[in-house]
Short mmCIF file of C-alpha atoms in Angstrom, two decimals:
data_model
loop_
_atom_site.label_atom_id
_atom_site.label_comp_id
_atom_site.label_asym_id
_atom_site.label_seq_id
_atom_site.Cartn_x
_atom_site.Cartn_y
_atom_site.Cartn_z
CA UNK A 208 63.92 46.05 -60.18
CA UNK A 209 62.88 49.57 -58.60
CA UNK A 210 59.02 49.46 -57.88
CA UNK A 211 56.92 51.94 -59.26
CA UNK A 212 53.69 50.68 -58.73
CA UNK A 213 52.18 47.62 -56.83
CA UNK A 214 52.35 45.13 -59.48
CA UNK A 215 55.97 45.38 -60.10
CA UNK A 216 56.34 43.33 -56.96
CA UNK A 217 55.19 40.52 -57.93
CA UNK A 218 56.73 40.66 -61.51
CA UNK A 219 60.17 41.32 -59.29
CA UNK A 220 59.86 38.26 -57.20
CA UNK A 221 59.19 35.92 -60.07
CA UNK A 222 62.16 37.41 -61.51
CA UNK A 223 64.26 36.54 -58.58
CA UNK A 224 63.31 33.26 -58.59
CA UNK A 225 64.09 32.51 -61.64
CA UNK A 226 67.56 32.13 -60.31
CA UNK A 227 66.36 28.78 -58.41
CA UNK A 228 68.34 25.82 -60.25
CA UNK A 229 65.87 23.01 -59.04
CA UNK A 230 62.86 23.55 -60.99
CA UNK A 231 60.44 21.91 -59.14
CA UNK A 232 60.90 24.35 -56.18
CA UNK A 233 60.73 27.02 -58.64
CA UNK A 234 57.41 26.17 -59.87
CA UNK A 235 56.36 25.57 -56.17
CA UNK A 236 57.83 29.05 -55.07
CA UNK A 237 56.36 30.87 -58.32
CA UNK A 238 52.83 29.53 -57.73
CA UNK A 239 52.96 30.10 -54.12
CA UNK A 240 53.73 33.85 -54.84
CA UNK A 241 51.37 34.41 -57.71
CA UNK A 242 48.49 32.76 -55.12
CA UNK A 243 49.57 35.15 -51.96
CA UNK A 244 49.76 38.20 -54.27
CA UNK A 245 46.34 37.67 -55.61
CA UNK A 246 45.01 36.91 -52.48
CA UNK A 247 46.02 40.07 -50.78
CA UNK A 248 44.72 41.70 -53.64
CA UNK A 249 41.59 40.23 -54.40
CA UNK A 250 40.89 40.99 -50.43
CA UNK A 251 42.23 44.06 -50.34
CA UNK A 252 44.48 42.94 -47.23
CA UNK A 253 45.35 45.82 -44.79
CA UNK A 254 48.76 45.94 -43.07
CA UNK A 255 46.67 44.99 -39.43
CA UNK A 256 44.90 41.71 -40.81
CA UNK A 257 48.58 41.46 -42.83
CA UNK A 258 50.07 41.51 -38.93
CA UNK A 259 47.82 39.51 -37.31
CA UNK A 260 48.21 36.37 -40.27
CA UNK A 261 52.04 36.73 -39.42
CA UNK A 262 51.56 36.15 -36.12
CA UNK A 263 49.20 33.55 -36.36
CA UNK A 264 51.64 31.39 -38.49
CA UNK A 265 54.23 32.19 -35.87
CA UNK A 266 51.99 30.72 -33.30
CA UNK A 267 51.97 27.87 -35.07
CA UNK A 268 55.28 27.20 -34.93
CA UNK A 269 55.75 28.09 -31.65
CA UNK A 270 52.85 25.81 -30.38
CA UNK A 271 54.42 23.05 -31.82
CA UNK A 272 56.33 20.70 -29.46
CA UNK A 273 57.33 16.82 -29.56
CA UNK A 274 54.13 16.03 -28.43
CA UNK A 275 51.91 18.35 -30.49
CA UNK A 276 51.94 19.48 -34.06
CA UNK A 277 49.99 22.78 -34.07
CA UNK A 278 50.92 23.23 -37.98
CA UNK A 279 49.74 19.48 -39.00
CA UNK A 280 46.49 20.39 -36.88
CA UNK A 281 45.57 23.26 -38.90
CA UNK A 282 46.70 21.68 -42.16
CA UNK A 283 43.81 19.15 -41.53
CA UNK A 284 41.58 21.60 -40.78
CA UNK A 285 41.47 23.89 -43.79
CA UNK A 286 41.28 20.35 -45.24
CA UNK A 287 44.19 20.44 -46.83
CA UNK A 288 45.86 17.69 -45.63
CA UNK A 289 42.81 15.53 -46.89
CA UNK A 290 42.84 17.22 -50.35
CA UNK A 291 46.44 16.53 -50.82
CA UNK A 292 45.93 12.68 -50.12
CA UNK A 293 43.21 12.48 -52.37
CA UNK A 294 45.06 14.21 -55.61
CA UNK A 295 47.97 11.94 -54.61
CA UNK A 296 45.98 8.35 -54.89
CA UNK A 297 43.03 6.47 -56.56
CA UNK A 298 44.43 7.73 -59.78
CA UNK A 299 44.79 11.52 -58.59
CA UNK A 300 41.15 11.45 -56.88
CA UNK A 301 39.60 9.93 -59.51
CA UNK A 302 38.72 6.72 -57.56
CA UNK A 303 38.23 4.98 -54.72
CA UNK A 304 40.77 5.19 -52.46
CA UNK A 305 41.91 3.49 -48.78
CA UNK A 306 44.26 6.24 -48.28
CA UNK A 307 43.79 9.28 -45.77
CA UNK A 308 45.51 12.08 -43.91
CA UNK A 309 48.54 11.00 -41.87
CA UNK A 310 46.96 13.19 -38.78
CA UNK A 311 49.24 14.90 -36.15
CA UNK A 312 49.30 11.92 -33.98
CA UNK A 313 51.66 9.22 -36.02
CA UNK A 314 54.75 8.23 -33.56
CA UNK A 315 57.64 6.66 -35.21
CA UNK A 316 58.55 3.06 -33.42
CA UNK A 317 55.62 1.27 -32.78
CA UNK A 318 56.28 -1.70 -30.62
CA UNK A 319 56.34 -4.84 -32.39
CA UNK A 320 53.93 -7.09 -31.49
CA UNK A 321 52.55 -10.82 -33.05
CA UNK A 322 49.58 -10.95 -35.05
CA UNK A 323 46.79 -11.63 -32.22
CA UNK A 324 48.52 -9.71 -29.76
CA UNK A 325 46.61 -6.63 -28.40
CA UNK A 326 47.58 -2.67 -28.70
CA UNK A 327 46.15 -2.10 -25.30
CA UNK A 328 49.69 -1.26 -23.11
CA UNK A 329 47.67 0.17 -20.15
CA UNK A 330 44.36 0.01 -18.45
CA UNK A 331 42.09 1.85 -20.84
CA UNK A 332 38.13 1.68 -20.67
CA UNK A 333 36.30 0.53 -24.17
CA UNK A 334 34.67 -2.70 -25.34
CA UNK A 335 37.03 -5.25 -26.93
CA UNK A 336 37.74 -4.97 -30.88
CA UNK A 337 39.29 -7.85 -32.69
CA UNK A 338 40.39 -6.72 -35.89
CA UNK A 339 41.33 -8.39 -39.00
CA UNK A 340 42.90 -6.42 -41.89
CA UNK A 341 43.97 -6.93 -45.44
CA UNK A 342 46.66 -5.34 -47.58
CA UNK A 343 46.21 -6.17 -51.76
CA UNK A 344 47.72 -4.46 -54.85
CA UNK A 345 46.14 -3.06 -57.46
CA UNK A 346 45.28 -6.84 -59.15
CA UNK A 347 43.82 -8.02 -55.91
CA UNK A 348 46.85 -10.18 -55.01
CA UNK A 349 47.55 -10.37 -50.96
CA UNK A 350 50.85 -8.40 -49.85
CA UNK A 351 53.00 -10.24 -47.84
CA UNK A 352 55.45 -8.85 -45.61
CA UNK A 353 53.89 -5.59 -45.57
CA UNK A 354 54.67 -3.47 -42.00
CA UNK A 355 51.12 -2.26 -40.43
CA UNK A 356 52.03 0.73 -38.07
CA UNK A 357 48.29 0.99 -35.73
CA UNK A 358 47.74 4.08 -33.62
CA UNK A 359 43.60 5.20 -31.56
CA UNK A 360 42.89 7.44 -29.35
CA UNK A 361 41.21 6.10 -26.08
CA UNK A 362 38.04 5.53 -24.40
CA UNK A 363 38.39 8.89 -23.10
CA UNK A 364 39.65 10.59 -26.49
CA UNK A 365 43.21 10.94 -25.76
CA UNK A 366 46.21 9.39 -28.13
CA UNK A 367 48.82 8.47 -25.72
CA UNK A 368 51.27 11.01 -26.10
CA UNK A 369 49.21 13.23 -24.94
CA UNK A 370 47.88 12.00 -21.99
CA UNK A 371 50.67 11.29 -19.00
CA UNK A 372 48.30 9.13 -17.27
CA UNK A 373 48.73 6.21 -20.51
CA UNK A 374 51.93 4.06 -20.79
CA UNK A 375 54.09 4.92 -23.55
CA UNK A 376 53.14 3.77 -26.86
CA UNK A 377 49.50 2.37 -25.22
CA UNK A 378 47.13 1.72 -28.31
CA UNK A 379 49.87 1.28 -30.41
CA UNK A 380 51.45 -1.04 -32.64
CA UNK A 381 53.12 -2.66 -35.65
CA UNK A 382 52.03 -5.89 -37.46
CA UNK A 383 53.83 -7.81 -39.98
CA UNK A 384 51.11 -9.42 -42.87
CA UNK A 385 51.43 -13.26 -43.34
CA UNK A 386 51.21 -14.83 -46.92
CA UNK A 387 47.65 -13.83 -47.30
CA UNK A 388 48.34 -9.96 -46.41
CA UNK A 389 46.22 -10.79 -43.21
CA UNK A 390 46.77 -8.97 -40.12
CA UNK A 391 44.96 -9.78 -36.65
CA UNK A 392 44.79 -7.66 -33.19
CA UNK A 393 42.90 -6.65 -30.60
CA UNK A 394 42.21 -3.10 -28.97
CA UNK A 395 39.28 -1.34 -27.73
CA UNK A 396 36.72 0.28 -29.69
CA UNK A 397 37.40 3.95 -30.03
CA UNK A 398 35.69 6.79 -29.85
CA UNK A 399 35.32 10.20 -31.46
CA UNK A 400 37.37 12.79 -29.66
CA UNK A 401 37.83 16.81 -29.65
CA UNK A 402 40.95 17.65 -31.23
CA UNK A 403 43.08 20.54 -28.91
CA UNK A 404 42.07 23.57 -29.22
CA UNK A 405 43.84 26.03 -26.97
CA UNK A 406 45.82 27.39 -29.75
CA UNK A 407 45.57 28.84 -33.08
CA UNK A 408 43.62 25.89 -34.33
CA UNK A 409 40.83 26.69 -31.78
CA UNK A 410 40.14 29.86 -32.50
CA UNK A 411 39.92 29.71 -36.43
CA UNK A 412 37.59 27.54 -35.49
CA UNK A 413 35.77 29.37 -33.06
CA UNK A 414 35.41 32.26 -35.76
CA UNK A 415 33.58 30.08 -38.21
CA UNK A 416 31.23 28.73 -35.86
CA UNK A 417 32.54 24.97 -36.34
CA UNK A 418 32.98 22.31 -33.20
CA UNK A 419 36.58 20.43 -32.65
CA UNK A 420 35.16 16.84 -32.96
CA UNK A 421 37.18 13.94 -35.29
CA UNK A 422 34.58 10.37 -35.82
CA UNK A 423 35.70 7.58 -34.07
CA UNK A 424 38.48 6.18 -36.19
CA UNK A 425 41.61 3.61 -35.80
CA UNK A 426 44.82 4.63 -37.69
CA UNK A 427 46.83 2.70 -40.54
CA UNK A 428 50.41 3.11 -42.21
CA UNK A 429 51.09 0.37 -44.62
CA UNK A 430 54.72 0.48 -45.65
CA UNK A 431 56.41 -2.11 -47.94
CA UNK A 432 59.53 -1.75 -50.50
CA UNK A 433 58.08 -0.90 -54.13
CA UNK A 434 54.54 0.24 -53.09
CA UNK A 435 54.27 3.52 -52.28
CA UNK A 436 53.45 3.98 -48.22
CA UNK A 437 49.53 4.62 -47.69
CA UNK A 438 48.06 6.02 -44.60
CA UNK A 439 44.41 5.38 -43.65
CA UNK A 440 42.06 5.62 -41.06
CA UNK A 441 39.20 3.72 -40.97
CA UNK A 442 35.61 5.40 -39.41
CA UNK A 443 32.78 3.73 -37.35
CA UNK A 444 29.62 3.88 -39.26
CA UNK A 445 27.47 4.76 -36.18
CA UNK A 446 29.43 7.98 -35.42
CA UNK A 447 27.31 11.41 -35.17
CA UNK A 448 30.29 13.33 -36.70
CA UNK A 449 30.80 11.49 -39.67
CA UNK A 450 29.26 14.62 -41.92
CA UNK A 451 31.02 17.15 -40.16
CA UNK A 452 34.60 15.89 -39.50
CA UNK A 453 36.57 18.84 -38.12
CA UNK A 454 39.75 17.64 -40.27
CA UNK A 455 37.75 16.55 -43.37
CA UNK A 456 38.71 13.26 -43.40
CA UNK A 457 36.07 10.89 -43.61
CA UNK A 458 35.54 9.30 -47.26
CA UNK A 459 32.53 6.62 -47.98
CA UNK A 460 35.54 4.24 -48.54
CA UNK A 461 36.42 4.29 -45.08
CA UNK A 462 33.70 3.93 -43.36
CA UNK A 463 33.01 0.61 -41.43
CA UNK A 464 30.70 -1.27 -39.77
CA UNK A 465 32.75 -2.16 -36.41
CA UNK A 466 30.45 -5.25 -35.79
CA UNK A 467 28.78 -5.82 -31.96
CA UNK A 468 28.62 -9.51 -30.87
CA UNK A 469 26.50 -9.58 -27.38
CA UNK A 470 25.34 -13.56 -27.38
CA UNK A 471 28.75 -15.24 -28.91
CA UNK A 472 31.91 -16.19 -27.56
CA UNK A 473 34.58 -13.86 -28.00
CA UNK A 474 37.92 -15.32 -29.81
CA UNK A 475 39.51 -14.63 -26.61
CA UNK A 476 38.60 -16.53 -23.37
CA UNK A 477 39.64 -13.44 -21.11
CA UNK A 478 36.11 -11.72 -22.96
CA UNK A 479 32.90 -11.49 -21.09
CA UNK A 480 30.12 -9.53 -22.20
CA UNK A 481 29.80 -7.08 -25.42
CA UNK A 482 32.68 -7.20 -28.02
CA UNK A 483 33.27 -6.08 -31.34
CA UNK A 484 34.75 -7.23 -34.66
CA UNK A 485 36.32 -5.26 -37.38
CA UNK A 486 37.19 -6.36 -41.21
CA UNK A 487 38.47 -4.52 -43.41
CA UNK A 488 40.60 -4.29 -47.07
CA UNK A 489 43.06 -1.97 -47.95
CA UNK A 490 44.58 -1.26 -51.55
CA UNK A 491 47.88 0.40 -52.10
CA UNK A 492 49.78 1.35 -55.07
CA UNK A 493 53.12 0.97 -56.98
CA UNK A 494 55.66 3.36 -55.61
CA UNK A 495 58.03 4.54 -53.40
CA UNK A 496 58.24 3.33 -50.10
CA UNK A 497 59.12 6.39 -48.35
CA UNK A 498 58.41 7.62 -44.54
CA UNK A 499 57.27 11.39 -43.86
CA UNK A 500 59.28 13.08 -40.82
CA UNK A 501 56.89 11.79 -37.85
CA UNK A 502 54.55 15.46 -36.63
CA UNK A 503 55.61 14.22 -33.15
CA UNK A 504 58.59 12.43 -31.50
CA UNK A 505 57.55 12.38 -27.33
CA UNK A 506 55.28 11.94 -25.05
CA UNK A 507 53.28 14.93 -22.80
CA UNK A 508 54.64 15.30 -19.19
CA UNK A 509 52.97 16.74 -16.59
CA UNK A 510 48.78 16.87 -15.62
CA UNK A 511 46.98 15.45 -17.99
CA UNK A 512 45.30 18.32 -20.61
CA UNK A 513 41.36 18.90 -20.18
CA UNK A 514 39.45 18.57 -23.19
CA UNK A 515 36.73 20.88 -24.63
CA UNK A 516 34.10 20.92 -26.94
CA UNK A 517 32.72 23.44 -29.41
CA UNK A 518 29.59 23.66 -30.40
CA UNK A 519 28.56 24.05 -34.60
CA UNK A 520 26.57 26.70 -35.11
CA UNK A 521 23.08 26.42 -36.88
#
C-alpha cells in the first residue's frame, strides 16, 4: 500500500501481517501495533520523544549482561511483570494466588542440598530463619517430589551474583518435598534492598518521583511434571515498603509473619540468641511444567557495586 495519509499505516501493517502463518503471533503482533499506533497518537508523539524511547529500549538491551537483566528490571517496574502473573493464575486473577513475578535475580542450578541443610554458602550477617514450606494442589493434597529452587538477597541487600565479595550460589538452593510436600531449611532473615539503578530503570524512576526499594522477601520456584511451574516470593509483614513495592509485587497472600523466638531454643544447637521461624503454604495448579530462559546466567566480577537509595516524593 502507498500512504496517503497517516492512518494508512497502520491499516498497511495489519495487512502485512496477515501473512504470519502462526496465528497466535499474529494476534500478538496485530495488537501490539494497534496499541503503539494509538499511543503515539493519542500523545501526539514527536519524532525527539520518538528518538529518545528508541534509545531507551536500546539501553536496555545493552545494559543487560549475565549478571543483570536491565529489561526484566523494568518489566517489574511498570508492573507488568506482576500483572502478567496475576492474569496467568488463581483462575486468571480472580483468586487468591501464591504465585508472583519471577524477578531478575533467578539463577538456573541451584545447589542441591537436604532438607535441614542451610542456603547460607558464605559468611553473611542476619539472624537465623528456619523455614518450613508446603506445596498442595488445588484439593489440598501434599505434592511429593516437587523441586523447590530458593534464592534472598543478603543482610546487606545484595543477591549473590551481584556481589563478588559472596561465594557462588550463597543464599541459594534446591529442596526436594517429602511425602507430605514439606520442605525444611535454614538461612538468614532478609532484608528489603534497593534494586540497581544506574541505568534506564533508575531514571524512569527518578522522573516519577518513586524510590528503588523491594520488601524484604525470600524467593520460590516450585517445579513438578503435570503442574504448571509457580514462582513466589513470600514478604515480611513488618516491612516499611510493603505499600510501595518498587516492582509491584507484594499481594496480601504473600505476606508473612517471619516469627522472632528470643527465650527458646533454636532447632539448631549452633543458635544463640534471636532467631526466627517461617511457615508457609503454597498452592499450584494443573499444567505444564515448563522453565522460562533464566534473566541471568553468571556471577559479577570485579568491586563490589554501591547501592543507592531514592527517595518517594510527597
Amino acid at each position: 500500500m502507498i500512504i496517503s495519509k497517516q492512518q494508512d499505516v497502520t491499516q498497511a501493517v495489519l495487512q502485512e501481517l496477515d501473512r504470519a502463518p502462526d496465528a497466535r503471533f499474529k494476534e500478538l503482533m496485530s495488537a501490539a501495533v494497534r496499541h503503539l499506533h494509538d499511543f503515539a497518537r493519542e500523545t501526539r508523539l514527536t519524532e525527539a520523544e520518538f528518538h529518545k524511547m528508541c534509545a531507551y529500549i536500546a539501553r536496555l538491551g545493552q545494559l543487560t549482561t549475565p549478571s543483570h537483566n536491565e529489561v526484566v528490571l523494568a518489566a517489574g517496574s511498570l508492573g507488568l511483570s506482576s500483572l502478567v502473573c496475576l492474569l496467568n493464575n488463581g483462575e486468571h486473577g480472580q483468586t487468591d494466588t501464591t504465585a508472583n513475578l519471577m524477578g531478575p535475580f533467578w539463577r538456573m542450578d541451584s545447589p542441591l542440598t537436604e532438607n535441614g541443610g542451610s542456603i547460607v554458602r558464605s559468611s553473611t550477617s542476619g539472624a537465623p530463619v528456619f523455614v518450613d514450606a508446603w506445596v498442595r494442589d488445588l484439593e489440598g493434597k501434599p505434592v511429593a517430589g516437587a523441586e523447590i529452587d530458593v534464592w534472598q538477597a543478603s543482610g546487606e541487600g545484595f543477591y549473590e551474583n551481584q556481589d563478588p565479595q559472596q561465594a557462588d550460589m550463597n543464599l541459594r538452593g534446591k529442596f526436594t518435598t517429602d511425602a507430605q510436600g514439606h520442605i525444611w531449611f535454614r538461612t538468614v532473615k532478609p532484608v528489603g534492598y534497593p534494586i540497581p539503578i544506574s541505568g534506564v530503570v533508575g531514571e524512569l524512576l527518578r522522573a516519577q518521583g518513586r524510590h528503588n526499594m523491594r520488601p524484604a522477601h525470600i524467593h520460590f520456584m516450585i517445579h513438578k511434571p503435570g503442574f504448571k511451574t509457580q514462582f513466589s516470593q513470600v514478604y515480611s509483614s513488618d516491612d516499611p515498603n510493603l505499600e510501595t513495592d518498587v516492582q509491584f509485587g507484594v499481594t496480601r497472600a504473600l505476606v508473612a509473619d517471619y516469627v522472632l523466638h528470643e527465650d527458646e531454643p533454636a532447632p539448631q544447637p549452633d543458635v544463640s540468641g534471636p532467631w526466627y521461624s517461617l511457615e508457609r503454604h503454597f498452592i499450584i495448579e494443573p499444567g505444564e511444567a515448563t522453565l522460562p530462559k533464566p534473566p541471568i546466567t553468571g556471577k559479577a566480577e570485579g568491586p563490589r557495586p554501591q547501592l543507592a537509595v531514592l527517595t518517594r516524593s510527597e
